[in-house]
Short mmCIF file of C-alpha atoms and ligand atoms in Angstrom, two decimals:
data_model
loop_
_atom_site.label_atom_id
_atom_site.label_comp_id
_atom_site.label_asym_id
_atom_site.label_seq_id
_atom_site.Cartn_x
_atom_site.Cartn_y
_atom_site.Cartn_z
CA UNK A 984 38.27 105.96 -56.51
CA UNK A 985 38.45 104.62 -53.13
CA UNK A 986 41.92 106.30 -52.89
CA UNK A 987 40.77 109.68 -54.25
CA UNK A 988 38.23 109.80 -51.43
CA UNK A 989 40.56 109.14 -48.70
CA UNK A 990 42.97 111.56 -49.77
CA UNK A 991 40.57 114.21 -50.60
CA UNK A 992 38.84 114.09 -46.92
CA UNK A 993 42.82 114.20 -45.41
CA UNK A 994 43.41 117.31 -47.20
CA UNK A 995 39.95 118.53 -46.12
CA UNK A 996 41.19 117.60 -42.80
CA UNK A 997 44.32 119.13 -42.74
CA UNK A 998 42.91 122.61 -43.90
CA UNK A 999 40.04 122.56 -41.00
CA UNK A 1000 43.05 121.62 -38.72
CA UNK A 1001 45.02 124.71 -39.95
CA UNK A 1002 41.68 127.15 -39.85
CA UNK A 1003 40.72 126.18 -36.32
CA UNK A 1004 44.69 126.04 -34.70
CA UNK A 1005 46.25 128.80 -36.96
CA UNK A 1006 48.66 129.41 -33.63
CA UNK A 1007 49.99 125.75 -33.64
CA UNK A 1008 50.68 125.53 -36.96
CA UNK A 1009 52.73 129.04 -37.72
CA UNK A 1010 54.95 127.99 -34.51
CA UNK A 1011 55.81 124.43 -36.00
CA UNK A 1012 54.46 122.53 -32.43
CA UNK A 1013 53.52 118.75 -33.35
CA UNK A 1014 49.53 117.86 -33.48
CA UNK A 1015 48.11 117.08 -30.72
CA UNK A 1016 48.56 113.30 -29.49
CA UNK A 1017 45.09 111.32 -30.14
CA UNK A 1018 44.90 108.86 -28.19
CA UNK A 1019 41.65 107.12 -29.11
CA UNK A 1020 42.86 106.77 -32.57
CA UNK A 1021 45.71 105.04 -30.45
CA UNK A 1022 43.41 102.95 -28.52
CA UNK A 1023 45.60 104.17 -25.54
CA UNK A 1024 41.76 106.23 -23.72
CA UNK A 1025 41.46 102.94 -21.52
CA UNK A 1026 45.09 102.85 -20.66
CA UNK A 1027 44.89 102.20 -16.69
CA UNK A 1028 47.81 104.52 -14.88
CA UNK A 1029 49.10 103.19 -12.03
CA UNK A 1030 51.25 105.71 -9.69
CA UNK A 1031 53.88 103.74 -7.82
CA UNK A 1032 55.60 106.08 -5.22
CA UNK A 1033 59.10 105.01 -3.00
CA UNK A 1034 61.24 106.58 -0.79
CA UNK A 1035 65.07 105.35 -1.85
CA UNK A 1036 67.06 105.70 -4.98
CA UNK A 1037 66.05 103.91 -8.49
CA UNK A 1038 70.01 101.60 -7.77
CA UNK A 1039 68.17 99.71 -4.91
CA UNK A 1040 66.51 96.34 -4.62
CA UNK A 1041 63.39 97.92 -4.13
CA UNK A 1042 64.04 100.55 -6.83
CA UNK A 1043 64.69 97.83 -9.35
CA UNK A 1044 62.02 95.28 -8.10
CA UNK A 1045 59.47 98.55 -8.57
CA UNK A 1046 60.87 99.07 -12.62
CA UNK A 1047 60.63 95.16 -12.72
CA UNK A 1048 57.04 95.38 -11.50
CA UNK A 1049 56.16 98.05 -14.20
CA UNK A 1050 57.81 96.73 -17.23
CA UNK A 1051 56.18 92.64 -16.00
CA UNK A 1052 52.68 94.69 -15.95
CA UNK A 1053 52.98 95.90 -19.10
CA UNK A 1054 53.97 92.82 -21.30
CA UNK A 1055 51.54 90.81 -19.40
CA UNK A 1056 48.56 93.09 -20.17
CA UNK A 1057 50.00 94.33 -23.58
CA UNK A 1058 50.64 97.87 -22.72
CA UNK A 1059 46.39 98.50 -21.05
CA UNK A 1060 48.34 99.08 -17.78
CA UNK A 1061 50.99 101.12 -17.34
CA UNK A 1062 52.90 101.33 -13.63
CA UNK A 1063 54.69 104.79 -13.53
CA UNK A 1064 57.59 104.78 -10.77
CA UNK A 1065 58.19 107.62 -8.92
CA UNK A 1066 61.44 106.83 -6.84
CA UNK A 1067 63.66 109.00 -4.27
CA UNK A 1068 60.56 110.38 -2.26
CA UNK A 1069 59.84 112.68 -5.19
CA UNK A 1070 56.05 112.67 -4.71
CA UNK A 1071 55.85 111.50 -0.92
CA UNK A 1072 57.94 111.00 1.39
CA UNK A 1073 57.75 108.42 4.43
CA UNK A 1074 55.49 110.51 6.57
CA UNK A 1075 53.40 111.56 3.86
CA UNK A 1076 53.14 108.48 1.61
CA UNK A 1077 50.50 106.56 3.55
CA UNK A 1078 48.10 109.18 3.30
CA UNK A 1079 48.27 109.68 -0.34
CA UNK A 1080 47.64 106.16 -0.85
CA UNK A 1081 44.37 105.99 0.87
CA UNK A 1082 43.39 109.36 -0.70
CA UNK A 1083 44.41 107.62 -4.19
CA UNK A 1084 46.69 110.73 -5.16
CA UNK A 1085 49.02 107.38 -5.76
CA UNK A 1086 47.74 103.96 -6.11
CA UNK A 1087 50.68 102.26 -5.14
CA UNK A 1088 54.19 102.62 -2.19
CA UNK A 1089 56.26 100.09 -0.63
CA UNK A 1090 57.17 101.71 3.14
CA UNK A 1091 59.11 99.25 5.01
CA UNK A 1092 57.53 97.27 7.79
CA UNK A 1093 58.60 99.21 10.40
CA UNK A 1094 56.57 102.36 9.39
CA UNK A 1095 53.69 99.90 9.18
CA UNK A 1096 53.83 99.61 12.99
CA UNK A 1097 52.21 102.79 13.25
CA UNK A 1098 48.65 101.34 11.90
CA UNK A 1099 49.29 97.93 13.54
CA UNK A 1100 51.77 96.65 16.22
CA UNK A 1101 51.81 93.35 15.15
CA UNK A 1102 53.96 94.91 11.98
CA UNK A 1103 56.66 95.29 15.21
CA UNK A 1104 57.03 91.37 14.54
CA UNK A 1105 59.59 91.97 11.53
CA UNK A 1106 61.90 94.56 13.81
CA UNK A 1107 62.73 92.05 16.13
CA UNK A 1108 66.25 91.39 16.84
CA UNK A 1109 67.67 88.17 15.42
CA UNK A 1110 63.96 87.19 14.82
CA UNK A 1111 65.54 84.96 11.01
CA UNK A 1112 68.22 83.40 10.91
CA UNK A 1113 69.39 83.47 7.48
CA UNK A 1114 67.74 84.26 4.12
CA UNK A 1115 65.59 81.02 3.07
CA UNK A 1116 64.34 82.07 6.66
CA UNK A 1117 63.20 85.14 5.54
CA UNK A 1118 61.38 83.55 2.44
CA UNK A 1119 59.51 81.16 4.38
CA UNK A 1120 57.75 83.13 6.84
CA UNK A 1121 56.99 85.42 4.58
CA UNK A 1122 55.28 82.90 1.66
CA UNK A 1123 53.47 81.22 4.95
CA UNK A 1124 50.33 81.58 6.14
CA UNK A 1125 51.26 84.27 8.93
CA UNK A 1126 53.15 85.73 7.00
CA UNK A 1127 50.50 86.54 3.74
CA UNK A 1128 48.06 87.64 6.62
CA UNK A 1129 49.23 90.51 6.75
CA UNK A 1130 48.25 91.15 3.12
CA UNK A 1131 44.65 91.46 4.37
CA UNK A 1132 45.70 93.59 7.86
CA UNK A 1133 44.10 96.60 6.60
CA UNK A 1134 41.40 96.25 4.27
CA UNK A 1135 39.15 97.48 6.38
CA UNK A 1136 41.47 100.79 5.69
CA UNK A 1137 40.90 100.77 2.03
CA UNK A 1138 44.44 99.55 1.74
CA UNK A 1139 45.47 96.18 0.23
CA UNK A 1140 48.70 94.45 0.32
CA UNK A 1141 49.74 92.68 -3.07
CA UNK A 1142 53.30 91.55 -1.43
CA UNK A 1143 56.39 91.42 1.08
CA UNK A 1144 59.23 92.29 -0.39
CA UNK A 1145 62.51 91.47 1.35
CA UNK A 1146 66.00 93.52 0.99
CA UNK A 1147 68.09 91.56 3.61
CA UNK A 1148 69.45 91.96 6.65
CA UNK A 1149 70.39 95.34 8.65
CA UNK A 1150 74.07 95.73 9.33
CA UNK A 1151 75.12 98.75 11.83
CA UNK A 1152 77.01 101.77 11.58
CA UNK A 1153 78.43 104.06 13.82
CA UNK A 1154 80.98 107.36 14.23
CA UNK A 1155 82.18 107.40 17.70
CA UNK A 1156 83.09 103.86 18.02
CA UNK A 1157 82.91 99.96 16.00
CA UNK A 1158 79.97 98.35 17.68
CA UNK A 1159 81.37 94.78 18.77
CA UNK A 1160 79.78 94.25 22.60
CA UNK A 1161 76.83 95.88 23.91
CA UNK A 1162 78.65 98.09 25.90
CA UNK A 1163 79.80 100.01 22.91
CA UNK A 1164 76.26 101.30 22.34
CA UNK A 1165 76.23 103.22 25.75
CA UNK A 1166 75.47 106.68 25.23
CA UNK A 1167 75.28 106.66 21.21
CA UNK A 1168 72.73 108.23 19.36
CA UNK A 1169 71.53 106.03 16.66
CA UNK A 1170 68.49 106.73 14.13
CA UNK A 1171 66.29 104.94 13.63
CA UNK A 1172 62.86 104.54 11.07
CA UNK A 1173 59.48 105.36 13.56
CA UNK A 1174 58.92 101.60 15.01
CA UNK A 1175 58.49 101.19 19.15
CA UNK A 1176 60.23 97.94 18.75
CA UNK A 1177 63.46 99.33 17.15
CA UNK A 1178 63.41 102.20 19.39
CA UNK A 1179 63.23 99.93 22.45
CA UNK A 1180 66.49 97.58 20.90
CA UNK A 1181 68.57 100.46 20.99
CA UNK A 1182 67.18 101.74 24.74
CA UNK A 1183 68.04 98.37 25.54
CA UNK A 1184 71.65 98.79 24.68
CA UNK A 1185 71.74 101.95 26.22
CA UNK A 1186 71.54 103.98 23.41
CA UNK A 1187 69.23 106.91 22.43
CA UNK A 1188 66.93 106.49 19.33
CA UNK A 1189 66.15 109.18 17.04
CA UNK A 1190 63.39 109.27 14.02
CA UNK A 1191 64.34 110.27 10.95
CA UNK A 1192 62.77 109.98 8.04
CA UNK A 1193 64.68 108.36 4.79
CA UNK A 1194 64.80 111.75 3.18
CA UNK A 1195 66.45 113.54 5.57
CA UNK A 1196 68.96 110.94 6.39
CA UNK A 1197 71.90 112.16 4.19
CA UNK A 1198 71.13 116.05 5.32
CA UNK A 1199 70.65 114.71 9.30
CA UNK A 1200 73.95 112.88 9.15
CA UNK A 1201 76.10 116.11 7.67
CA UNK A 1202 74.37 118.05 10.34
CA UNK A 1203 75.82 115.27 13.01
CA UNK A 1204 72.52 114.73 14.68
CA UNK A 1205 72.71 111.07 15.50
CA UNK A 1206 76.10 109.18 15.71
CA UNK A 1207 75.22 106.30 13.91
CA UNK A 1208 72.14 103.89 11.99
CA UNK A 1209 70.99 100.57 11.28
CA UNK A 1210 70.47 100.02 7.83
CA UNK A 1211 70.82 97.29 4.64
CA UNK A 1212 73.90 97.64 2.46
CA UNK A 1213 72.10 99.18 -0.50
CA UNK A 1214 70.76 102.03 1.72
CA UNK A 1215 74.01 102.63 3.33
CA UNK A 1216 76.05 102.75 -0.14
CA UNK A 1217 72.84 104.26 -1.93
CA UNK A 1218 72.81 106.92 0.34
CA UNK A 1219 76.54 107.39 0.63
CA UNK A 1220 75.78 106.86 4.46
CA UNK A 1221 79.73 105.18 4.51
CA UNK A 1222 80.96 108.20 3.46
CA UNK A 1223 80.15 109.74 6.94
CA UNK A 1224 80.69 107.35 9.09
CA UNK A 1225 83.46 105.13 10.51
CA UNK A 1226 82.84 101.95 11.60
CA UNK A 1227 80.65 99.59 9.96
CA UNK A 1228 79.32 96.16 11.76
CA UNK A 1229 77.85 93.66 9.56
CA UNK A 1230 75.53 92.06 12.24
CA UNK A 1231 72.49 91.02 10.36
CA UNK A 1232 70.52 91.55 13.54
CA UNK A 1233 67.64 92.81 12.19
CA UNK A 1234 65.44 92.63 9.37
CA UNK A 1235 64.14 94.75 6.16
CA UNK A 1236 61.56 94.17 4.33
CA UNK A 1237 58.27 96.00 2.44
CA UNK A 1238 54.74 96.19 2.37
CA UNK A 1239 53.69 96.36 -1.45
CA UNK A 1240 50.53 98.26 -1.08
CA UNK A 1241 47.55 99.14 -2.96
CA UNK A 1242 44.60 101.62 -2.72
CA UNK A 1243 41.77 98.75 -2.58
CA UNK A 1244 39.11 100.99 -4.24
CA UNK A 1245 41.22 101.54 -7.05
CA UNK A 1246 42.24 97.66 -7.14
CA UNK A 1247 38.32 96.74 -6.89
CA UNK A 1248 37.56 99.52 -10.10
CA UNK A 1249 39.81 97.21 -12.20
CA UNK A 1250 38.77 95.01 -14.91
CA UNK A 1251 38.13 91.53 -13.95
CA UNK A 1252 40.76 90.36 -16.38
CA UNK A 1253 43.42 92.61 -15.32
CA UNK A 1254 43.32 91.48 -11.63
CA UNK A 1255 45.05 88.26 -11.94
CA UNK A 1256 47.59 89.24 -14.30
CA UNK A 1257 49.02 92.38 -11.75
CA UNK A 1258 49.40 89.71 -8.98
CA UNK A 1259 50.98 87.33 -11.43
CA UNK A 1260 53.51 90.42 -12.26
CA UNK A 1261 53.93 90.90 -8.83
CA UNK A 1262 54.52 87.12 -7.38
CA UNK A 1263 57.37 87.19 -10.19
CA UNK A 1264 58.82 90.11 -8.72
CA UNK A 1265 58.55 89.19 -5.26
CA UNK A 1266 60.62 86.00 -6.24
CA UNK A 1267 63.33 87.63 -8.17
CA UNK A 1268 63.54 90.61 -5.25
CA UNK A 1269 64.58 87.60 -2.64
CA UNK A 1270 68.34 86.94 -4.80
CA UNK A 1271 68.53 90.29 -6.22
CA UNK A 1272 68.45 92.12 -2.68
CA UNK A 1273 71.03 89.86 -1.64
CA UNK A 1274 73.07 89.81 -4.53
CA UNK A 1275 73.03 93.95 -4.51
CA UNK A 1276 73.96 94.00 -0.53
CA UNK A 1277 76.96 91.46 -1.20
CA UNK A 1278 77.75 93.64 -4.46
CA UNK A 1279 77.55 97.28 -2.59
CA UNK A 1280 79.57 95.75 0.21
CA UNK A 1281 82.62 94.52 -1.66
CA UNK A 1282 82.08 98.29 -3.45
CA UNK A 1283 81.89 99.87 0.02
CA UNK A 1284 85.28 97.87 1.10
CA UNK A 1285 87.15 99.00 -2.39
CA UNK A 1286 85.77 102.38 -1.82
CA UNK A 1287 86.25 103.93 1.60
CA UNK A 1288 87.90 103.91 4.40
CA UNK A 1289 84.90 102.53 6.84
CA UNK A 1290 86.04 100.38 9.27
CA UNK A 1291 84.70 96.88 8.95
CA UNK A 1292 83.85 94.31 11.60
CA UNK A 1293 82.19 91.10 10.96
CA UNK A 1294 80.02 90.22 14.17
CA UNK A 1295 81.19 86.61 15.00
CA UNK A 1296 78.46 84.02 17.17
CA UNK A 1297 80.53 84.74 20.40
CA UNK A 1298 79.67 88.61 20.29
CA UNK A 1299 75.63 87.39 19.56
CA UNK A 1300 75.92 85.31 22.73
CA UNK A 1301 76.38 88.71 24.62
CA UNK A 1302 73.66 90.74 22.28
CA UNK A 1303 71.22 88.08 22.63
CA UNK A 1304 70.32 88.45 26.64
CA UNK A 1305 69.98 92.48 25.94
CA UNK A 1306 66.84 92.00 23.87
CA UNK A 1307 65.00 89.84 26.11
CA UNK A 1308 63.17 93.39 26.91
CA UNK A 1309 62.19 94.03 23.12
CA UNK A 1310 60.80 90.70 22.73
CA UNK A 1311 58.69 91.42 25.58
CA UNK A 1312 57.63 94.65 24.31
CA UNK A 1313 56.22 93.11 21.42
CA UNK A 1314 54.71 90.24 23.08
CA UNK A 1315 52.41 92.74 24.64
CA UNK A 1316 51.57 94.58 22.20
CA UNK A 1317 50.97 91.91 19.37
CA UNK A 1318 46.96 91.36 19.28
CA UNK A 1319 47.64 88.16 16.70
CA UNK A 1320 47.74 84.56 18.68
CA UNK A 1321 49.73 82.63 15.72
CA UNK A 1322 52.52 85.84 15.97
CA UNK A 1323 52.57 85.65 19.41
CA UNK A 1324 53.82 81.75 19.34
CA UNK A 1325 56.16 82.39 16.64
CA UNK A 1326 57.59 85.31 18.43
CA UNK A 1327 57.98 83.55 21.75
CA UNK A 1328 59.24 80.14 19.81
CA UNK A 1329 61.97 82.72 18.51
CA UNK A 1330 63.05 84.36 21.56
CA UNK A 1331 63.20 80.74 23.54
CA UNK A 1332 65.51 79.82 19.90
CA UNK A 1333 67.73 82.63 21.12
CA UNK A 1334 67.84 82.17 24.93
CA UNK A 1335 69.13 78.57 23.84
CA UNK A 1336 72.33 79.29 21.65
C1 LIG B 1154 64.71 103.55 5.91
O1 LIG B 1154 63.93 104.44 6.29
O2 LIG B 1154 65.89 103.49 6.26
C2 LIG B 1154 64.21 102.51 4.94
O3 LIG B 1154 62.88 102.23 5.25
C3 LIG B 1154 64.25 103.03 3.56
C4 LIG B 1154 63.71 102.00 2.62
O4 LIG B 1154 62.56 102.17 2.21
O5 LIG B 1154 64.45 101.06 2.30
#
């Protein structure tokens, strides 16, 4: 009986369905998805937005992120990844996120100097010395303060992720001694401190924005970049240049961001497992950025015909006294006491070696 009911109000179904969407059914399209039969109406969408190709430590760590979110909430949230600057790109980005047209981007810390100067901290020269460095300022408690830097902004920082050191590269000629900068141009990501490293090797700085990197380079106007390994081989950036210096001078890292109205409109119960997602990722990003750089270097070696020169502790000792100036830049501009110590504690480090 119970059976003859059911299947009598599915055909009575299926002939209102045809009645009232004639159109849909003579050209074959599928019904319509229903996704409260599917439980899937409180599905929370989460737009994650990134400048640099999905093959990058901070490509991957963002698909990590997504798929983590989704087992640990059982498929209620779902991150969508939107790499390559395909929504925003680096000047945009920021913006979006506090108007919550995304709820989530990763800009590097350098383009977070622009809201704060104490973000300038991370672009000093030589500031870490190796990567366990790296991993311990940034799990200390300077380091997690800038989580909270900008709350007042409606923006809220779930993370630092870290992709390694900056190695440079260069067209006109290998940079070994800080003579060899004279003259170059050299772009650079919008940061006072960078800009003042390379004015204090007697080079000019030029902004450009990740996007326009590949497109800049063809057109020849800089002569060479800092960058990671995975940028340089992600964005084929070897491919136009000549000389390659693996300096790990300076340091790269991101500011996993959040639009804090949109984190404070989430379920209680979701909170706690999106940060738990996210201190996983943060963990795995430290080895997998370094693994990828090592990986896309030996590529990069096999590859091309780059020239590469490995920047040995006698050429520091002549780098070092150059960025006395940039450490004094930031001194004056940094409006945190604790960053100010660790900063100076740093440059006294390097006046010492
Ligand atoms: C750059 O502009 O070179 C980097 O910030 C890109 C990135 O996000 O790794």
């Amino acid at each position: 009986m119970k059976y003859l009911i059911g299947t009598s109000l599915l055909v009575i179904f299926i002939i209102l369905y045809i009645l009232f969407h004639p159109l849909d059914f003579l050209s074959g399209k599928e019904l319509p998805f229903d996704d409260e039969q599917e439980g899937l109406s409180n599905q929370i969408v989460i737009r994650f937005s990134h400048v640099v190709a999905e093959n990058t430590p901070k490509g991957l760590a963002a698909q990590k992120f997504a798929q983590l979110v989704e087992q640990k909430t059982n498929g209620l949230v779902k991150v969508e990844v939107f790499p390559n600057a395909r929504l925003y790109t680096d000047d945009e980005e920021l913006k979006a996120l506090r108007n919550n047209d995304v709820q989530m981007i990763a800009p590097s810390l350098s383009k977070m100097t622009k809201l704060n100067s104490d973000w300038g901290l991370f672009d000093l020269p030589f500031l870490f010395q190796n990567k366990e460095d790296i991993a311990s300022f940034l799990s200390s408690k300077a380091g997690k303060k800038f989580l909270t830097l900008h709350e007042d902004e409606g923006i809220k920082g779930l993370a630092l992720w870290s992709n390694g050191f900056k190695q440079m590269t260069s067209n006109v000629n290998p940079v070994q001694h800080p003579e060899d900068f004279v003259g170059q141009r050299f772009r650079i990501m919008p940061s006072d401190i960078i800009a003042e490293q390379f004015q204090a090797l007697g080079a000019s700085p030029i902004e450009v924005p990740f996007d326009q990197l590949y497109s800049a380079l063809q057109e020849d106007q800089f002569d060479g970049q800092e960058n990671t390994i995975s940028n340089i081989y992600s964005r084929r950036i070897y491919g136009f240049q000549k000389y390659l210096t693996i300096s790990n001078h300076g340091f790269l890292g991101y500011a996993v961001l959040i639009n804090e109205k949109f984190w404070n409109s989430l379920p209680d119960k979701v909170k706690p497992k999106i940060q738990e997602a996210m201190n996983e990722t943060t963990n795995w990003m430290i080895s997998q950025s370094q693994k990828m750089n090592d990986d896309q270097l030996k590529w990069i070696e096999k590859e091309s015909s780059i020239q590469i020169h490995y920047l040995s502790d006698k050429d520091k000792m002549e780098w070092y006294p150059k960025f006395k100036p940039v450490y004094h830049k930031f001194l004056q501009s940094v409006h945190s006491k604790e960053l100010k110590k660790f900063a100076e504690e740093r440059m006294e480090q390097m006046e010492t070696q």
